[in-house]
Coordinates of C-alpha atoms in Angstrom, one line a residue:
X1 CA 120.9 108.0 84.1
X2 CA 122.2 111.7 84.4
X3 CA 121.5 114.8 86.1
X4 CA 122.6 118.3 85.7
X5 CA 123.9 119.6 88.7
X6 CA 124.3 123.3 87.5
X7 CA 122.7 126.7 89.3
X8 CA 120.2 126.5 86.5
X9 CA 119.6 123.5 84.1
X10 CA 118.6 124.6 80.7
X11 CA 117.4 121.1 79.5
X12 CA 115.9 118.3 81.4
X13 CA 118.4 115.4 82.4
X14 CA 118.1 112.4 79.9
X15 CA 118.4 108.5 80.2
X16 CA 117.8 105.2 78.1
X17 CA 114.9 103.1 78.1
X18 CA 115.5 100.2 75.8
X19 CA 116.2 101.5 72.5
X20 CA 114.6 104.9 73.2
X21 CA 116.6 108.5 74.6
X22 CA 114.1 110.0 76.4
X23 CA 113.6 113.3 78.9
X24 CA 113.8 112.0 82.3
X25 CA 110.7 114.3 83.3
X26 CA 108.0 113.3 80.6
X27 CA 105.1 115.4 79.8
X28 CA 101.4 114.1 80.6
X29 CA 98.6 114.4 78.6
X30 CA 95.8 113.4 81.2
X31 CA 94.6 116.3 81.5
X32 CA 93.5 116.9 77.8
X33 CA 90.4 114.5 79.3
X34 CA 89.4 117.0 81.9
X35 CA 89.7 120.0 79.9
X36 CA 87.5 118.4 76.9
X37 CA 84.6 117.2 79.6
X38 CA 82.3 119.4 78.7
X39 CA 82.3 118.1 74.9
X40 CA 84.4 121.2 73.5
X41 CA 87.6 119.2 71.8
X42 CA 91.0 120.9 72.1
X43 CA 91.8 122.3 68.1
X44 CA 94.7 119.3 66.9
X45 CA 97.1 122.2 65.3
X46 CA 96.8 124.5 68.9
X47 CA 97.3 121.6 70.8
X48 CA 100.4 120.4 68.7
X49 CA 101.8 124.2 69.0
X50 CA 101.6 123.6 72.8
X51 CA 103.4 120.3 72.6
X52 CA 106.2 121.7 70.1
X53 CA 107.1 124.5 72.8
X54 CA 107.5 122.2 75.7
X55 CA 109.8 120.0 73.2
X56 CA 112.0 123.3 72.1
X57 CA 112.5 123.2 76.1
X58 CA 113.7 119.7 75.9
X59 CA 110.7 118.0 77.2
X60 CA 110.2 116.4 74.3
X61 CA 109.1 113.1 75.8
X62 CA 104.8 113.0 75.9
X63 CA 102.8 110.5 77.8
X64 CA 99.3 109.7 77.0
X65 CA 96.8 107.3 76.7
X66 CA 93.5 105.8 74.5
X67 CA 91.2 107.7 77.2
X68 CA 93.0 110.8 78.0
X69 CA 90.3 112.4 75.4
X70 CA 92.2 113.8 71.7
X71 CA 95.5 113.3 73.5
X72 CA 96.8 111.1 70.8
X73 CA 95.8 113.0 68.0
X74 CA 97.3 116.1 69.5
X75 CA 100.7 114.1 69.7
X76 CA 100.2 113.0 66.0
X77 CA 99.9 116.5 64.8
X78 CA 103.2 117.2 66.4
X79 CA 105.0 114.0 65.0
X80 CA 103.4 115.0 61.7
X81 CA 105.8 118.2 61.7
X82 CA 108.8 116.2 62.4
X83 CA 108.4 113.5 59.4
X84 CA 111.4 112.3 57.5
X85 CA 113.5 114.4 60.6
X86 CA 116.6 112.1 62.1
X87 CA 115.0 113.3 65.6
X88 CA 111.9 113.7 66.7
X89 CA 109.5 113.7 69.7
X90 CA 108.6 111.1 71.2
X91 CA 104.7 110.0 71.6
X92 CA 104.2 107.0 74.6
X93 CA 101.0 106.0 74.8
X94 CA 98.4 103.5 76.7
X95 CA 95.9 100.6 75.5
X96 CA 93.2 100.1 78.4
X97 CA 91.0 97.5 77.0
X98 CA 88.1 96.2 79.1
X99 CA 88.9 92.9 80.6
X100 CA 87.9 90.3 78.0
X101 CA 89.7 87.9 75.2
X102 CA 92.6 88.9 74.4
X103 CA 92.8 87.3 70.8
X104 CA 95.3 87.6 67.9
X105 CA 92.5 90.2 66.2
X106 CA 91.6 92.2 68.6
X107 CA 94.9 93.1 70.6
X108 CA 96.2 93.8 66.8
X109 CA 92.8 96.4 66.8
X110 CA 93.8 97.9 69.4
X111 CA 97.2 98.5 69.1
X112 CA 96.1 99.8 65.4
X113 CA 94.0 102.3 66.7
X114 CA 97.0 103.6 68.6
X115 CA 98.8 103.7 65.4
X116 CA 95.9 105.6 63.3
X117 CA 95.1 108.0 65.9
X118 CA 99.2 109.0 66.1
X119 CA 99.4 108.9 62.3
X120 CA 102.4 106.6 62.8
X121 CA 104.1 103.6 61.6
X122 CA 104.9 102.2 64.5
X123 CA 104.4 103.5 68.8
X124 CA 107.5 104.4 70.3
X125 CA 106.8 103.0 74.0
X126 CA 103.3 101.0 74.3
X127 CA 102.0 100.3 77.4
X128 CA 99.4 97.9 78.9
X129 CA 97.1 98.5 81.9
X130 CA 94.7 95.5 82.7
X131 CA 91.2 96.1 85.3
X132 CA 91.4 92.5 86.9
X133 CA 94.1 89.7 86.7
X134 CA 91.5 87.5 87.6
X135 CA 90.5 87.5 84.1
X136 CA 93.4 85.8 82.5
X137 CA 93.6 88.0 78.7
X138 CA 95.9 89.8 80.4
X139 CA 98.8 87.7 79.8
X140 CA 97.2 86.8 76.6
X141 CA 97.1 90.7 75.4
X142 CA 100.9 91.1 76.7
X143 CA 102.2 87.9 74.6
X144 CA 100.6 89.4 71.4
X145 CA 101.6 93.0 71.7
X146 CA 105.1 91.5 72.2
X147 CA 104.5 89.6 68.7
X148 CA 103.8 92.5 66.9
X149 CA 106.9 94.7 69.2
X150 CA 108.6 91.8 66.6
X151 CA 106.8 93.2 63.3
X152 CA 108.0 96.2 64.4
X153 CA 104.7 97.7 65.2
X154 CA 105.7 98.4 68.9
X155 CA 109.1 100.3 69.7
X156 CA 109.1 99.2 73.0
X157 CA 106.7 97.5 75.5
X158 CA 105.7 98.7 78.9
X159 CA 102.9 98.5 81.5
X160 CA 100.6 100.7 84.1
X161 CA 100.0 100.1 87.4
X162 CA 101.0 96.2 87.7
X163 CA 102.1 95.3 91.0
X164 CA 105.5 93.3 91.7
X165 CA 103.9 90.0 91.7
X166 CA 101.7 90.5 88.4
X167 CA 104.7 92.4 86.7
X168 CA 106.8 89.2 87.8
X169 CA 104.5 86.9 86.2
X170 CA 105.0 88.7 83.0
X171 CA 108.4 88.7 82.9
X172 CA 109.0 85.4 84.7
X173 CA 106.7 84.1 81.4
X174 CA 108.9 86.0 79.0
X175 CA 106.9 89.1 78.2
X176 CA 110.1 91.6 77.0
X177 CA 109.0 94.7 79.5
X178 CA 111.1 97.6 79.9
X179 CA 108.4 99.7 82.0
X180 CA 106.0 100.0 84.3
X181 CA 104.0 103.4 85.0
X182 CA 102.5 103.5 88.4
X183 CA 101.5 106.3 91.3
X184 CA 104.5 107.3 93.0
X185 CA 104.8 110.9 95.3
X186 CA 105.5 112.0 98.7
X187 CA 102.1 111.0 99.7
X188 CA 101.7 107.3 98.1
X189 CA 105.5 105.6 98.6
X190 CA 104.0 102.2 97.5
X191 CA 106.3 102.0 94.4
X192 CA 109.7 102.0 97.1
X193 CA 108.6 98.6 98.0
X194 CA 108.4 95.7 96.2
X195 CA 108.3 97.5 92.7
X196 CA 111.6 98.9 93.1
X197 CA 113.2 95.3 94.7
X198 CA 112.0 93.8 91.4
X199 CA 112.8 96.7 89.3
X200 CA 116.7 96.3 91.1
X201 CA 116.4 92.4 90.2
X202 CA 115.0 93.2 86.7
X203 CA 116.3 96.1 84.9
X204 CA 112.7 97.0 84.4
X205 CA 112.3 100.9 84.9
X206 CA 109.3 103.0 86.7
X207 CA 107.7 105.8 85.1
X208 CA 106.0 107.9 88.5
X209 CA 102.7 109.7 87.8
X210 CA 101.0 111.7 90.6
X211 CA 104.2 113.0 91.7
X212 CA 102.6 116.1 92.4
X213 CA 99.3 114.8 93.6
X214 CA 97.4 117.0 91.0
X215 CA 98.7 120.0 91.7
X216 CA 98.7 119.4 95.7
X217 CA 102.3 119.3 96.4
X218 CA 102.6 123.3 95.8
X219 CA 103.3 126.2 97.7
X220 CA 99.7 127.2 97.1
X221 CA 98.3 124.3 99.5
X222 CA 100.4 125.0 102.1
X223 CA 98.8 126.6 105.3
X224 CA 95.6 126.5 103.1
X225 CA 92.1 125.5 104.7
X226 CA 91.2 122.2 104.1
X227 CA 89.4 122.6 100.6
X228 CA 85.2 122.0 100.7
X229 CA 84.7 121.7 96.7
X230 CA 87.4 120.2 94.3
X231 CA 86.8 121.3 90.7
X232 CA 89.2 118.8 88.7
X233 CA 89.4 114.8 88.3
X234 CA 93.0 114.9 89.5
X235 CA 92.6 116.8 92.7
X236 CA 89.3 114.7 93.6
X237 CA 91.8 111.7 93.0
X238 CA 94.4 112.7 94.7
X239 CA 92.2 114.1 97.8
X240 CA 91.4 110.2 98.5
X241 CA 95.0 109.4 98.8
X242 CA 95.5 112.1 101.0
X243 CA 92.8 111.4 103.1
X244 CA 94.3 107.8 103.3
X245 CA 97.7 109.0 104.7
X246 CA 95.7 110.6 107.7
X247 CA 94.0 113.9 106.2
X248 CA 94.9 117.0 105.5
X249 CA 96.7 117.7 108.7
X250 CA 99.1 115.2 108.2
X251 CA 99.5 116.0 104.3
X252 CA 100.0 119.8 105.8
X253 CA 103.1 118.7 108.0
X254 CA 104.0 116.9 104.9
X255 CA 104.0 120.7 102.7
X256 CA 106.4 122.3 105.3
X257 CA 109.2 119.8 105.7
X258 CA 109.0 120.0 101.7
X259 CA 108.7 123.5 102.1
X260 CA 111.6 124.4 104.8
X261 CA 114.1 122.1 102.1
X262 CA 112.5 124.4 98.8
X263 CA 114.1 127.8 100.4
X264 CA 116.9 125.9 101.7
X265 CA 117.9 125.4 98.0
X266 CA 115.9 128.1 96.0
X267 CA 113.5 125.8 94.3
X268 CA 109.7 125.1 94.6
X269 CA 107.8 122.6 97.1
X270 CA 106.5 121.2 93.5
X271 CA 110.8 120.9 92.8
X272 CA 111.7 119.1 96.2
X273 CA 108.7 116.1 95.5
X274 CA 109.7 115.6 92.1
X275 CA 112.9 115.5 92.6
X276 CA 113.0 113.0 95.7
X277 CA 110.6 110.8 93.0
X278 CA 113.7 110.9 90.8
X279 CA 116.4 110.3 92.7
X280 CA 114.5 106.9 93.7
X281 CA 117.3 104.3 91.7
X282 CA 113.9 102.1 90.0
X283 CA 112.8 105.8 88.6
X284 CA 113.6 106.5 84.7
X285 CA 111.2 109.6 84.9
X286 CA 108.6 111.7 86.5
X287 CA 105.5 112.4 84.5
X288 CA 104.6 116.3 85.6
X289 CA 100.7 117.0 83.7
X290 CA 100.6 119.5 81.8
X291 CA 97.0 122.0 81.0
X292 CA 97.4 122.7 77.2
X293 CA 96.9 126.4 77.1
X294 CA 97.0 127.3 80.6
X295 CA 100.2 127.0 82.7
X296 CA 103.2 125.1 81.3
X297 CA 105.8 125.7 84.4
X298 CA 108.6 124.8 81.8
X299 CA 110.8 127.0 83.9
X300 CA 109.8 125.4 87.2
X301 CA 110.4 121.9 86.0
X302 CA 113.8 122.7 84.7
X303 CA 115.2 123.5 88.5
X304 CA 114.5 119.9 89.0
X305 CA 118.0 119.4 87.5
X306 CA 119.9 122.2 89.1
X307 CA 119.8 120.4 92.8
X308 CA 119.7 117.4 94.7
X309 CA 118.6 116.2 97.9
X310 CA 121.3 115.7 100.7
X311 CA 120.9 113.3 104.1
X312 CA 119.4 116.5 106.2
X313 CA 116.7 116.6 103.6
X314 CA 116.2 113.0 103.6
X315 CA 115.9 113.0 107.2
X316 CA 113.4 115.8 107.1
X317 CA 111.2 114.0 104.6
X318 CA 111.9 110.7 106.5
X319 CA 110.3 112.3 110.1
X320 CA 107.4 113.5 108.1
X321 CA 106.5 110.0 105.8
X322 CA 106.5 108.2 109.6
X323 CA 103.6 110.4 110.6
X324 CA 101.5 109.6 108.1
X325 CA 99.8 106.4 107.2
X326 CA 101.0 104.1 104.8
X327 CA 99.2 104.3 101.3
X328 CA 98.1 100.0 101.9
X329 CA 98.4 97.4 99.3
X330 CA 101.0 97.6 96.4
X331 CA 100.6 99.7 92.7
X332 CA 97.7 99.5 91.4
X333 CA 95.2 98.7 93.8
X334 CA 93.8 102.0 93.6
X335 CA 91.9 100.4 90.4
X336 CA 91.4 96.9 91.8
X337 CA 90.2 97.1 95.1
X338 CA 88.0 98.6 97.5
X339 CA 88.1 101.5 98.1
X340 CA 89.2 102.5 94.9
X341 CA 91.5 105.6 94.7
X342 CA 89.8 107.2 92.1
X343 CA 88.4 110.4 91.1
X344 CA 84.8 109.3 91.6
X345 CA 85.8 106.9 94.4
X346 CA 84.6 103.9 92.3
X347 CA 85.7 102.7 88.1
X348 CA 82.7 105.0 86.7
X349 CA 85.1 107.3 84.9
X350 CA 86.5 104.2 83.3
X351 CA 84.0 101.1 82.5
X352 CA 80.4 100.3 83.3
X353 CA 81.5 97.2 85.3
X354 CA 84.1 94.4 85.5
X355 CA 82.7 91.3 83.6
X356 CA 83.8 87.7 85.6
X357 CA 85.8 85.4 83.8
X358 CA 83.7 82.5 84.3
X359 CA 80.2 81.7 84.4
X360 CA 78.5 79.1 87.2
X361 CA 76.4 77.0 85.9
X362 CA 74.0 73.8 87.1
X363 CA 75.8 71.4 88.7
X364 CA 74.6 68.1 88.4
X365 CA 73.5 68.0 92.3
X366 CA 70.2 69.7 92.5
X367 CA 70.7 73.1 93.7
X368 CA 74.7 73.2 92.8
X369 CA 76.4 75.3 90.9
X370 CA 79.5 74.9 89.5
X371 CA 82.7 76.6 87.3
X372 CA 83.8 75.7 84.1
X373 CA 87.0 77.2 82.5
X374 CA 87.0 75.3 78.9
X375 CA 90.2 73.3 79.9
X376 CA 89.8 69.9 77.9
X377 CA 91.0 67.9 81.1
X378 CA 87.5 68.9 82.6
X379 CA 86.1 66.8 80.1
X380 CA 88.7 64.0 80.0
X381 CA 89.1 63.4 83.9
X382 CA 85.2 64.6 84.6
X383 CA 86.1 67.6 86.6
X384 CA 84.9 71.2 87.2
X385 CA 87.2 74.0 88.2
X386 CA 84.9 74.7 91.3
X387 CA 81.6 73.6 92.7
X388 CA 79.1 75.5 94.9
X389 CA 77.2 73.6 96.8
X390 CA 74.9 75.6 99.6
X391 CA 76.8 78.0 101.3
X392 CA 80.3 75.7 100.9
X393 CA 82.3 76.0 97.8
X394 CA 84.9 73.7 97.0
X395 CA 88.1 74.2 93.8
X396 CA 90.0 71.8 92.6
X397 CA 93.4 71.2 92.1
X398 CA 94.9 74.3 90.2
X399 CA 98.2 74.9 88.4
X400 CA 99.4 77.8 86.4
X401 CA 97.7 76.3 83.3
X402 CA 97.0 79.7 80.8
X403 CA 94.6 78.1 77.3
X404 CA 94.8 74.8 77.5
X405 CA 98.0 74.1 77.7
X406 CA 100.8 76.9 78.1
X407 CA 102.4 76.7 81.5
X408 CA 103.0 80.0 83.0
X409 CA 106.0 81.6 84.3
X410 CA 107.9 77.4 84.2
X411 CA 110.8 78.2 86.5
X412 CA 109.2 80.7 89.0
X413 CA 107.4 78.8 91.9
X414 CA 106.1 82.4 93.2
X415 CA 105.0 83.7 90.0
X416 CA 103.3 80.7 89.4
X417 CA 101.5 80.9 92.7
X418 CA 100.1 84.5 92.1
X419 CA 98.7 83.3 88.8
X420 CA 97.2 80.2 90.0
X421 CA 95.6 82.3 92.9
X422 CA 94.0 84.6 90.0
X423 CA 92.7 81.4 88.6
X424 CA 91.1 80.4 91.9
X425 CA 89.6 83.3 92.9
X426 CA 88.3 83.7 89.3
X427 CA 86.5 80.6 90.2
X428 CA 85.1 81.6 93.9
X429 CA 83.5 85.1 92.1
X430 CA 81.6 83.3 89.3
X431 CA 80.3 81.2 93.0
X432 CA 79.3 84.6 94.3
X433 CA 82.6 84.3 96.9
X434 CA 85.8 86.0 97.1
X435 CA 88.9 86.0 99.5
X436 CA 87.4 86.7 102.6
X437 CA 85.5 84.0 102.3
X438 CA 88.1 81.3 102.1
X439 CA 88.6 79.3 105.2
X440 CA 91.0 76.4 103.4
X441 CA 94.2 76.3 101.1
X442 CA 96.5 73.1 100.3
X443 CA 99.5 73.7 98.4
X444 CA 101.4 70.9 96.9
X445 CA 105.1 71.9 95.8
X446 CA 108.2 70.0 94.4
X447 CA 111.0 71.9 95.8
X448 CA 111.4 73.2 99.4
X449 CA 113.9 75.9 98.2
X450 CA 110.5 77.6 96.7
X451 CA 108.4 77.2 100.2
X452 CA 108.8 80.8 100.9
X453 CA 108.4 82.6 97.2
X454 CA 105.1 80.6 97.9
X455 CA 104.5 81.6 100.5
X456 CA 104.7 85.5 100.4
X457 CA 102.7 85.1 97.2
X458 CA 100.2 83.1 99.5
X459 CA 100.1 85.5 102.3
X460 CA 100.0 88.6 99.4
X461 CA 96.9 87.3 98.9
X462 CA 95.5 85.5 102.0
X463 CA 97.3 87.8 104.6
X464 CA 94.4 89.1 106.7
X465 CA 91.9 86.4 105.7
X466 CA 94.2 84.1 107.1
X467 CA 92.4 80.6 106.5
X468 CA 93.9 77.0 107.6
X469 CA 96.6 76.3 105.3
X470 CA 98.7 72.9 104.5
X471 CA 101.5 73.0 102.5
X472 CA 103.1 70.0 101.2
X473 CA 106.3 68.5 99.3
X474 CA 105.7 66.2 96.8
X475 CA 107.6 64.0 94.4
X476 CA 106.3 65.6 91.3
X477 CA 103.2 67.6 89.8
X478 CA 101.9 65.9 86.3
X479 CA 103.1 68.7 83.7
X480 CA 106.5 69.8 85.7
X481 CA 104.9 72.3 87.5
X482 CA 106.1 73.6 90.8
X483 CA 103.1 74.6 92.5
X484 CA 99.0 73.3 92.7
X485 CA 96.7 74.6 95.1
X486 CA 92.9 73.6 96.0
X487 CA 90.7 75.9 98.3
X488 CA 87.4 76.1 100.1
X489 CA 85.4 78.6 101.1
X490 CA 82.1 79.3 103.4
X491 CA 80.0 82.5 102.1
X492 CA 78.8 84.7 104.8
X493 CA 74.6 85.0 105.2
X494 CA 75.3 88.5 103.1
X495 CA 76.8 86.3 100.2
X496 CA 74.2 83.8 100.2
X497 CA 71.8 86.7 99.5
X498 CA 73.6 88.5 96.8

């Protein structure tokens, strides 16, 4: 990656991302969404005269996705100018399908629609975001997008808001990733832990959205009152994470250290958080939104390249991150867990509701229920995945089994783990249970060396149920696999109920 270290950078730094030369600050779209609430669409050719200016400025790298409202078809009217030109912008774009099977036909919909709406022959950087990894399509989805990344339908692959261990999965199984976009600011530092360890490891690169927490992390917010009404989906979003860190106070004391280092080097507050975001070594690029038609700050975002943080402002920024609150949990769980970080607090804005992967069904003991995953060893051996029976729910043996028969992620004892803890707690919610509700785990492994990859993906999971646990070495696993686990769990009273 470079930087321009100049008094006043005329075009944003640049870096490599696979096969692609992009901006290292990339221009998102999200906000075409919010501005086209109301029903009113944003005219294609005005929008595409918007885009063309911020690309004249060198920021010709555009971020969007299948639900940022006519974001896509903006782009395409832009790319449509540049046809038959040796350069042109470049257009990355998101698929967010509801979680569901991921087959042959309808990942190559999907990824068609992208196409269509861009008026392209092929999407220069792709990227996947999945609701639950409980339900397995995920992996499914990622395999296929990677098939047709070979039919050269897909520049480049990437993905949005994976955590380390799913992302690890992915790769660990052979999905060709250069990417992953994920929340990454002042005020939410998850993406400096495990993310960028794996990202180090991997080579694979993090795009940081909410580097300015909507708009937040400005000179206008600082010394402000504490703000009763929020008009915009970004700020109400980005409110909850600042609430998280330990309210506004906190995220005030926050401002000024980033404010004391703008004047100290002539830039803005919204300058100093970018520009720590960039100089973290897992960063390709910042994604700064943009509001077609009503502020651009080209001129603003081109100072991010004109300085660089030194150890006083590190320090600075250091004494104010420790008197805040961790944003808990890793990437992503803003979307998969209570309580979601999301504009509406909930996934409202984004699906009607997360379908299970499983079904329960009768068990043959009156009153039982059980789990059934379609594996054709439960037929063969006489098995179900789990069984419920009363307030006790018992799961079998599981390994990182994906279909019938592809082993996941073969010579990665941890990846394997996280997947075959999907798999389980798949299982427990078709039961009516989840985590919290587990009070036993056996793990059977072949290879001590692997005991604590297992482990930490064990306790990712498990770490403040905390149920009896037995971990085992074995001589072998039928299938060469390194890892099975089987679990219990006791629903509460509540549970029972539901």
């Amino acid at each position: 990656m470079t930087d321009m270290k100049t008094p006043e950078a005329r075009m944003p730094a640049r870096t490599r991302l696979g096969q692609l030369d992009i901006a290292r600050t990339l221009v998102g779209l999200w906000q075409v969404a919010d501005i086209e609430k109301d029903g009113t669409e944003i005219d294609p050719e005005r929008g595409a005269d918007h885009l063309a200016a911020y690309a004249t400025s060198g920021f010709d790298t555009f971020d969007m996705a299948d639900h940022y409202g006519s974001a896509e078809i903006i782009a395409g009217r832009l790319l449509a100018r540049h046809a038959g030109a040796d350069r042109r912008p470049l257009a990355f774009t998101k698929w967010c399908p509801p979680p569901g099977p991921m087959t042959a036909q309808i990942v190559r919909a999907g990824v068609q629609d992208r196409l269509d709406r861009l008026g392209v022959d092929r999407v220069d950087l792709l990227q996947f975001h999945w609701w639950s990894f409980q339900h397995p399509g995920w992996l499914d989805a990622l395999h296929e997008m990677a098939e047709l990344r070979e039919t050269g339908l897909i520049g480049e692959l990437g993905v949005t808001n994976f955590d380390a261990d799913h992302l690890r999965v992915a790769l660990r199984d052979g999905v060709p990733l250069v990417s992953n976009q994920v929340s990454f600011s002042l005020v939410d530092r998850r993406a400096a832990g495990p993310l960028s360890d794996l990202s180090c490891e991997t080579g694979v690169k993090l795009f940081a959205y909410g580097t300015l927490c909507g708009g937040f992390l400005s000179e206008k917010w600082l010394g402000a009152e504490d703000p009763a009404q929020i008009g915009d989906w970004s700020k109400m979003k980005y409110r909850r994470f600042i609430d998280t860190i330990g309210g506004w106070e906190a995220f005030q004391a926050l401002l000024r250290a980033a404010s004391t280092i703008a004047a100290k080097h002539g830039v803005s507050v919204s300058n100093v958080a970018t520009r720590w975001v960039l100089e973290q070594d897992a960063v390709a690029a910042t994604i700064i939104g943009a509001r077609l038609g009503e502020s651009d700050h080209m001129a603003d975002n081109l100072r991010l390249f004109s300085f660089a943080l030194d150890a006083e402002d590190h320090a600075a920024l250091g004494a104010a991150f420790a008197a805040t609150d961790p944003v808990p949990g890793d990437c992503g769980d803003e979307y998969r867990k209570p309580p979601f970080l999301t504009a509406s607090g909930d996934l409202s804005h984004h699906l009607d509701s997360i379908p299970l992967a499983h079904e329960a069904e009768p068990a043959a003991r009156p009153g039982a229920e059980r789990v059934l995953t379609g594996s054709e060893w439960e037929d063969i051996a006489g098995y179900a995945r789990a069984q419920r029976v009363g307030a006790r729910v018992f799961v079998s043996g599981t390994t990182a089994t994906a279909g019938l028969s592809h082993k996941v992620a073969p010579e990665d004892a941890g990846a394997q783990t996280t997947y075959v803890l999907d798999k389980i707690l798949a299982a427990l919610s078709a039961l009516g249970a989840g985590p919290e509700d587990v009070v036993r785990t056996r793990i059977y492994i072949t290879d001590e060396a692997d005991v604590a990859a297992i482990s930490r993906a064990h306790g990712r999971v498990f770490g403040a149920v905390k149920p009896a646990n037995t971990l085992v070495v074995v001589a072998g696993l039928i299938g060469g696999y390194k890892v099975e686990i089987e679990a219990e769990a006791v629903l509460s009273d509540a549970a029972q109920q539901a």
